[in-house]
PDB file of C-alpha atoms in Angstrom:
ATOM      1  CA  UNK A   2      -0.122   0.207   0.033  1.00  0.00           C
ATOM      2  CA  UNK A   3       1.248   3.195  -0.646  1.00  0.00           C
ATOM      3  CA  UNK A   4       2.535   5.630   2.090  1.00  0.00           C
ATOM      4  CA  UNK A   5       0.548   8.544   0.298  1.00  0.00           C
ATOM      5  CA  UNK A   6      -2.807   7.298   1.000  1.00  0.00           C
ATOM      6  CA  UNK A   7      -4.294   4.706   3.317  1.00  0.00           C
ATOM      7  CA  UNK A   8      -7.052   3.608   0.999  1.00  0.00           C
ATOM      8  CA  UNK A   9      -5.585   0.508  -0.611  1.00  0.00           C
ATOM      9  CA  UNK A  10      -7.930   0.526  -3.808  1.00  0.00           C
ATOM     10  CA  UNK A  11      -6.782   4.345  -4.606  1.00  0.00           C
ATOM     11  CA  UNK A  12      -3.253   3.359  -3.822  1.00  0.00           C
ATOM     12  CA  UNK A  13      -3.524   0.667  -6.227  1.00  0.00           C
ATOM     13  CA  UNK A  14      -4.958   2.845  -9.124  1.00  0.00           C
ATOM     14  CA  UNK A  15      -2.289   5.778  -8.262  1.00  0.00           C
ATOM     15  CA  UNK A  16       0.711   3.240  -8.327  1.00  0.00           C
ATOM     16  CA  UNK A  17      -1.004   2.105 -11.915  1.00  0.00           C
ATOM     17  CA  UNK A  18      -1.300   5.527 -13.448  1.00  0.00           C
ATOM     18  CA  UNK A  19       2.077   6.484 -12.344  1.00  0.00           C
ATOM     19  CA  UNK A  20       4.046   3.626 -13.643  1.00  0.00           C
ATOM     20  CA  UNK A  21       1.620   2.396 -16.836  1.00  0.00           C
ATOM     21  CA  UNK A  22       3.406   1.464 -19.901  1.00  0.00           C
ATOM     22  CA  UNK A  23       2.141  -0.178 -23.252  1.00  0.00           C
ATOM     23  CA  UNK A  24       2.518  -3.690 -22.051  1.00  0.00           C
ATOM     24  CA  UNK A  25      -0.018  -2.792 -18.964  1.00  0.00           C
ATOM     25  CA  UNK A  26      -2.837  -1.389 -21.395  1.00  0.00           C
ATOM     26  CA  UNK A  27      -4.115  -4.895 -21.528  1.00  0.00           C
ATOM     27  CA  UNK A  28      -4.361  -5.239 -17.823  1.00  0.00           C
ATOM     28  CA  UNK A  29      -6.784  -2.233 -17.568  1.00  0.00           C
ATOM     29  CA  UNK A  30      -9.689  -4.688 -16.704  1.00  0.00           C
ATOM     30  CA  UNK A  31      -7.694  -5.282 -13.225  1.00  0.00           C
ATOM     31  CA  UNK A  32      -8.371  -1.886 -12.368  1.00  0.00           C
ATOM     32  CA  UNK A  33     -11.626  -0.938 -14.244  1.00  0.00           C
ATOM     33  CA  UNK A  34     -15.069  -2.468 -13.992  1.00  0.00           C
ATOM     34  CA  UNK A  35     -16.546  -4.069 -17.297  1.00  0.00           C
ATOM     35  CA  UNK A  36     -18.629  -1.578 -17.975  1.00  0.00           C
ATOM     36  CA  UNK A  37     -16.679   1.448 -16.726  1.00  0.00           C
ATOM     37  CA  UNK A  38     -16.888   4.806 -18.317  1.00  0.00           C
ATOM     38  CA  UNK A  39     -14.089   7.065 -19.110  1.00  0.00           C
ATOM     39  CA  UNK A  40     -14.842  10.929 -20.016  1.00  0.00           C
ATOM     40  CA  UNK A  41     -11.963  13.369 -20.670  1.00  0.00           C
ATOM     41  CA  UNK A  42     -12.114  16.272 -23.306  1.00  0.00           C
ATOM     42  CA  UNK A  43     -11.636  14.392 -26.172  1.00  0.00           C
ATOM     43  CA  UNK A  44     -13.263  11.086 -25.196  1.00  0.00           C
ATOM     44  CA  UNK A  45     -16.303   9.555 -23.692  1.00  0.00           C
ATOM     45  CA  UNK A  46     -16.425   5.940 -23.996  1.00  0.00           C
ATOM     46  CA  UNK A  47     -17.494   2.902 -22.055  1.00  0.00           C
ATOM     47  CA  UNK A  48     -16.476  -0.579 -21.330  1.00  0.00           C
ATOM     48  CA  UNK A  49     -13.064  -1.645 -20.937  1.00  0.00           C
ATOM     49  CA  UNK A  50     -12.010  -2.312 -24.604  1.00  0.00           C
ATOM     50  CA  UNK A  51     -12.913   1.183 -25.458  1.00  0.00           C
ATOM     51  CA  UNK A  52     -10.742   2.444 -22.193  1.00  0.00           C
ATOM     52  CA  UNK A  53      -7.864   0.330 -23.487  1.00  0.00           C
ATOM     53  CA  UNK A  54      -7.976   2.174 -26.901  1.00  0.00           C
ATOM     54  CA  UNK A  55      -7.838   5.398 -25.337  1.00  0.00           C
ATOM     55  CA  UNK A  56      -4.803   4.373 -23.417  1.00  0.00           C
ATOM     56  CA  UNK A  57      -3.227   2.668 -26.330  1.00  0.00           C
ATOM     57  CA  UNK A  58      -3.581   5.801 -28.506  1.00  0.00           C
ATOM     58  CA  UNK A  59      -1.715   7.635 -26.076  1.00  0.00           C
ATOM     59  CA  UNK A  60       0.994   5.560 -26.579  1.00  0.00           C
ATOM     60  CA  UNK A  61       0.926   5.634 -30.210  1.00  0.00           C
ATOM     61  CA  UNK A  62       0.460   9.486 -30.773  1.00  0.00           C
ATOM     62  CA  UNK A  63       2.848  10.431 -27.974  1.00  0.00           C
ATOM     63  CA  UNK A  64       6.720  10.006 -26.786  1.00  0.00           C
ATOM     64  CA  UNK A  65       7.468   8.998 -23.197  1.00  0.00           C
ATOM     65  CA  UNK A  66       3.957   9.826 -21.590  1.00  0.00           C
ATOM     66  CA  UNK A  67       3.512   9.424 -17.941  1.00  0.00           C
ATOM     67  CA  UNK A  68       1.548  10.614 -15.087  1.00  0.00           C
ATOM     68  CA  UNK A  69       2.403  12.195 -11.669  1.00  0.00           C
ATOM     69  CA  UNK A  70      -0.153  12.223  -9.232  1.00  0.00           C
ATOM     70  CA  UNK A  71       0.409  15.490  -7.112  1.00  0.00           C
ATOM     71  CA  UNK A  72      -2.459  15.265  -4.481  1.00  0.00           C
ATOM     72  CA  UNK A  73      -5.191  12.545  -3.548  1.00  0.00           C
ATOM     73  CA  UNK A  74      -8.540  13.485  -2.082  1.00  0.00           C
ATOM     74  CA  UNK A  75     -10.595  10.510  -1.035  1.00  0.00           C
ATOM     75  CA  UNK A  76     -13.917   9.522   0.829  1.00  0.00           C
ATOM     76  CA  UNK A  77     -16.137   6.620   0.589  1.00  0.00           C
ATOM     77  CA  UNK A  78     -16.518   5.159  -2.905  1.00  0.00           C
ATOM     78  CA  UNK A  79     -14.956   8.288  -4.707  1.00  0.00           C
ATOM     79  CA  UNK A  80     -11.693  10.175  -4.931  1.00  0.00           C
ATOM     80  CA  UNK A  81     -10.364  13.052  -6.849  1.00  0.00           C
ATOM     81  CA  UNK A  82      -6.449  13.163  -7.993  1.00  0.00           C
ATOM     82  CA  UNK A  83      -4.707  16.128  -9.289  1.00  0.00           C
ATOM     83  CA  UNK A  84      -1.805  15.278 -11.418  1.00  0.00           C
ATOM     84  CA  UNK A  85       0.679  16.274 -14.506  1.00  0.00           C
ATOM     85  CA  UNK A  86       0.914  14.422 -17.687  1.00  0.00           C
ATOM     86  CA  UNK A  87       4.221  14.615 -19.009  1.00  0.00           C
ATOM     87  CA  UNK A  88       5.151  13.973 -22.689  1.00  0.00           C
ATOM     88  CA  UNK A  89       6.819  14.653 -25.879  1.00  0.00           C
ATOM     89  CA  UNK A  90       4.915  15.343 -29.050  1.00  0.00           C
ATOM     90  CA  UNK A  91       6.170  12.717 -31.876  1.00  0.00           C
ATOM     91  CA  UNK A  92       5.906  15.214 -34.726  1.00  0.00           C
ATOM     92  CA  UNK A  93       6.295  18.398 -33.371  1.00  0.00           C
ATOM     93  CA  UNK A  94       8.246  19.804 -30.773  1.00  0.00           C
ATOM     94  CA  UNK A  95      10.883  17.070 -28.980  1.00  0.00           C
ATOM     95  CA  UNK A  96      10.576  19.234 -25.884  1.00  0.00           C
ATOM     96  CA  UNK A  97       8.711  17.910 -22.665  1.00  0.00           C
ATOM     97  CA  UNK A  98       5.291  19.185 -22.422  1.00  0.00           C
ATOM     98  CA  UNK A  99       3.042  19.221 -19.177  1.00  0.00           C
ATOM     99  CA  UNK A 100      -0.683  19.286 -18.629  1.00  0.00           C
ATOM    100  CA  UNK A 101      -2.117  19.913 -15.258  1.00  0.00           C
ATOM    101  CA  UNK A 102      -5.739  18.149 -14.537  1.00  0.00           C
ATOM    102  CA  UNK A 103      -7.512  16.136 -12.132  1.00  0.00           C
ATOM    103  CA  UNK A 104      -9.368  12.995 -12.268  1.00  0.00           C
ATOM    104  CA  UNK A 105     -12.742  12.084 -10.387  1.00  0.00           C
ATOM    105  CA  UNK A 106     -12.625   8.280  -9.723  1.00  0.00           C
ATOM    106  CA  UNK A 107     -16.109   6.515  -8.478  1.00  0.00           C
ATOM    107  CA  UNK A 108     -15.026   2.663  -7.505  1.00  0.00           C
ATOM    108  CA  UNK A 109     -17.547  -0.305  -7.570  1.00  0.00           C
ATOM    109  CA  UNK A 110     -18.573  -2.658  -4.927  1.00  0.00           C
ATOM    110  CA  UNK A 111     -15.591  -4.757  -6.201  1.00  0.00           C
ATOM    111  CA  UNK A 112     -13.111  -1.984  -5.745  1.00  0.00           C
ATOM    112  CA  UNK A 113     -12.597  -1.303  -9.508  1.00  0.00           C
ATOM    113  CA  UNK A 114     -13.239   1.993 -11.279  1.00  0.00           C
ATOM    114  CA  UNK A 115     -16.545   2.310 -12.445  1.00  0.00           C
ATOM    115  CA  UNK A 116     -16.387   6.251 -13.437  1.00  0.00           C
ATOM    116  CA  UNK A 117     -13.307   7.873 -14.386  1.00  0.00           C
ATOM    117  CA  UNK A 118     -13.731  11.489 -15.563  1.00  0.00           C
ATOM    118  CA  UNK A 119     -10.562  13.803 -16.356  1.00  0.00           C
ATOM    119  CA  UNK A 120     -11.026  17.364 -15.816  1.00  0.00           C
ATOM    120  CA  UNK A 121      -8.388  19.691 -18.173  1.00  0.00           C
ATOM    121  CA  UNK A 122      -8.229  22.654 -19.983  1.00  0.00           C
ATOM    122  CA  UNK A 123      -7.361  21.395 -23.736  1.00  0.00           C
ATOM    123  CA  UNK A 124      -6.920  25.095 -25.176  1.00  0.00           C
ATOM    124  CA  UNK A 125      -4.415  25.936 -22.522  1.00  0.00           C
ATOM    125  CA  UNK A 126      -2.716  22.806 -21.841  1.00  0.00           C
ATOM    126  CA  UNK A 127      -2.662  21.430 -24.986  1.00  0.00           C
ATOM    127  CA  UNK A 128      -3.446  23.729 -28.381  1.00  0.00           C
ATOM    128  CA  UNK A 129      -1.425  26.234 -27.089  1.00  0.00           C
ATOM    129  CA  UNK A 130       1.415  24.193 -26.979  1.00  0.00           C
ATOM    130  CA  UNK A 131       1.113  23.131 -30.908  1.00  0.00           C
ATOM    131  CA  UNK A 132       3.116  25.129 -33.389  1.00  0.00           C
ATOM    132  CA  UNK A 133       1.089  27.159 -35.448  1.00  0.00           C
ATOM    133  CA  UNK A 134      -2.525  26.623 -33.890  1.00  0.00           C
ATOM    134  CA  UNK A 135      -0.704  27.659 -30.607  1.00  0.00           C
ATOM    135  CA  UNK A 136       0.377  31.190 -31.629  1.00  0.00           C
ATOM    136  CA  UNK A 137      -3.201  31.564 -32.753  1.00  0.00           C
ATOM    137  CA  UNK A 138      -4.737  30.429 -29.421  1.00  0.00           C
ATOM    138  CA  UNK A 139      -2.521  32.361 -27.382  1.00  0.00           C
ATOM    139  CA  UNK A 140      -3.904  35.368 -29.438  1.00  0.00           C
ATOM    140  CA  UNK A 141      -7.078  34.571 -28.882  1.00  0.00           C
ATOM    141  CA  UNK A 142      -6.612  34.573 -25.290  1.00  0.00           C
ATOM    142  CA  UNK A 143      -4.966  37.651 -25.268  1.00  0.00           C
ATOM    143  CA  UNK A 144      -7.838  39.338 -27.079  1.00  0.00           C
ATOM    144  CA  UNK A 145     -10.178  37.835 -24.540  1.00  0.00           C
ATOM    145  CA  UNK A 146      -8.344  38.852 -21.383  1.00  0.00           C
ATOM    146  CA  UNK A 147      -7.716  42.543 -23.074  1.00  0.00           C
TER     147      UNK A 147
END
């Protein structure tokens, strides 16, 4: 069990997120309920096979993706994690990028994740970092703030 959190199921999921590799994607059924829902700014899927596709795509689209969980708040069947997602774009800048976000998790009676909802700002955390479109997004942000 993680020294960071006393709840064994939360510690188990956090350890999986922080150490996931492409080979681990096929093991997500050990952590997610069969009919679990996963939602983020780009995906809204249900079921382990669909969730596996989301994570598999992450490893295809990005170099060296990894999560660093920063904070854990848990009570009852739910928890909220804040995290940094670090990666490099495959086709653009080789510079390491960071997305700051959070995940709301709800566990089922078998201590598997039944709901995984990610919250992060795609415009600020991703689009502004892309060549070309990033300059345009930063321009729009400055205009909206002036």
